[in-house]
XYZ file of C-alpha atoms in Angstrom:
152
model
C 0.000 0.000 0.000
C 2.874 2.360 0.875
C 4.502 1.582 -2.442
C 1.368 2.539 -4.402
C 0.934 5.713 -2.376
C 4.553 6.774 -2.958
C 4.207 6.093 -6.712
C 1.106 8.281 -6.825
C 2.903 11.102 -4.983
C 5.884 11.003 -7.363
C 3.555 10.896 -10.381
C 1.623 13.915 -9.110
C 4.862 15.855 -8.541
C 6.100 15.069 -12.065
C 2.741 16.037 -13.562
C 2.725 19.372 -11.668
C 6.250 20.192 -12.890
C 5.250 19.459 -16.500
C 2.231 21.785 -16.209
C 4.526 24.773 -15.503
C 6.190 24.553 -18.941
C 5.464 27.412 -21.345
C 3.336 25.963 -24.189
C 4.690 28.545 -26.660
C 8.340 27.634 -25.974
C 10.072 25.088 -28.221
C 10.673 21.678 -26.653
C 13.957 21.144 -24.830
C 14.944 18.494 -27.393
C 15.068 21.201 -30.101
C 17.999 22.883 -28.355
C 16.525 26.363 -28.876
C 16.539 28.934 -26.074
C 13.798 31.525 -25.717
C 14.991 35.132 -25.154
C 13.396 35.246 -21.700
C 15.352 32.125 -20.714
C 18.602 33.485 -22.180
C 18.304 36.712 -20.196
C 17.880 34.715 -17.019
C 14.186 35.586 -16.747
C 14.981 39.036 -15.382
C 12.410 41.751 -14.816
C 13.590 43.575 -17.950
C 11.589 41.360 -20.318
C 7.825 41.720 -19.834
C 6.181 38.315 -20.145
C 3.058 37.940 -22.277
C 3.247 41.429 -23.727
C 1.853 42.871 -26.934
C 1.770 46.286 -28.590
C -1.304 48.274 -29.596
C -1.763 51.703 -31.163
C -4.241 54.221 -29.733
C -4.597 57.668 -31.276
C -1.309 57.173 -33.122
C 0.648 56.358 -29.930
C 2.133 52.896 -29.253
C 1.336 51.222 -25.941
C 2.784 48.097 -24.382
C 0.135 45.738 -23.019
C 1.265 43.516 -20.143
C -1.564 41.491 -18.676
C -4.451 43.953 -18.331
C -2.333 47.128 -18.103
C -1.282 49.646 -20.749
C 2.159 51.246 -20.531
C 3.149 54.325 -22.544
C 6.695 55.386 -23.370
C 8.264 56.857 -20.215
C 6.285 54.727 -17.756
C 7.810 52.003 -15.582
C 7.236 48.318 -16.283
C 8.374 46.605 -13.107
C 11.783 48.122 -12.328
C 12.477 49.166 -15.929
C 11.499 52.402 -17.676
C 9.909 52.000 -21.113
C 12.131 53.961 -23.534
C 10.822 53.084 -27.010
C 8.202 50.853 -28.671
C 8.415 49.708 -32.300
C 6.612 47.020 -34.297
C 9.346 44.488 -33.595
C 11.152 45.702 -30.459
C 10.619 47.059 -26.967
C 13.427 49.156 -25.447
C 13.684 49.151 -21.637
C 16.119 51.018 -19.363
C 16.857 49.402 -16.026
C 19.385 51.299 -13.963
C 21.870 52.664 -16.501
C 21.506 49.759 -18.926
C 19.358 49.970 -22.074
C 17.935 46.600 -23.150
C 16.294 45.761 -26.482
C 13.644 43.034 -26.214
C 12.677 41.387 -29.519
C 8.943 40.777 -29.814
C 9.330 38.030 -32.426
C 12.350 35.742 -32.243
C 13.952 34.564 -35.460
C 12.178 37.095 -37.691
C 14.127 39.663 -39.692
C 12.449 42.803 -40.997
C 13.209 43.630 -44.642
C 11.821 45.802 -47.415
C 9.234 44.283 -49.725
C 10.239 43.383 -53.261
C 8.965 45.789 -55.937
C 5.819 44.713 -57.755
C 6.257 43.081 -61.148
C 4.622 45.056 -63.945
C 2.385 42.985 -66.199
C 2.943 43.157 -69.924
C -0.170 44.322 -71.750
C -1.044 42.170 -74.746
C -2.154 44.033 -77.879
C -5.897 44.125 -78.453
C -7.384 42.031 -81.251
C -8.344 43.788 -84.469
C -11.941 44.952 -84.736
C -12.798 42.467 -87.520
C -11.518 39.548 -85.460
C -13.371 40.792 -82.379
C -16.650 40.997 -84.339
C -16.275 37.406 -85.556
C -15.646 36.169 -82.006
C -18.653 38.022 -80.582
C -21.534 35.780 -79.609
C -24.616 35.858 -81.878
C -26.897 36.976 -79.008
C -24.746 39.992 -78.210
C -24.568 42.872 -80.635
C -21.124 44.167 -81.496
C -22.196 47.726 -80.604
C -23.016 46.994 -76.937
C -20.153 46.952 -74.437
C -19.343 43.714 -72.659
C -20.583 43.419 -69.091
C -17.289 41.951 -67.894
C -13.953 42.805 -69.416
C -11.744 39.718 -69.428
C -8.370 40.273 -67.811
C -5.468 37.912 -68.338
C -3.248 37.338 -65.318
C 0.411 38.277 -65.411
C 2.779 35.473 -66.244
C 4.412 34.141 -63.111
C 2.057 36.061 -60.793
C 0.545 34.265 -57.830
C -3.199 34.668 -57.184
């Protein structure tokens, strides 16, 4: 009986330890380290934060609170908020916290201009017109050919 009870206690302890793992973190077998783990889990990196814009001003959302630039988040003062980074000053040290790990920001590629095909001659267009539609009336839908190599 004691053996069964001790097995149950050890199982419950192992299950409770597994429940504390962050579900958004990669598994330990992957060998990847989250930024909050690399920094030692200090107070400088707000956990579960996001950024919103209100009236053109960025705000950091931590839990149910909004923080503007200049306010304190824990022991750190919020210096700057961008789309991809949060800058915090704790003591005399300025720390940049990446919002998205492993993502690099880059400029978009320029759009590819489509080549316009020459219109068919009027005699050819009249022959292709359906017998129910007069050649004088405009088509309801103008057919557009997609660009070569363009994705929908």
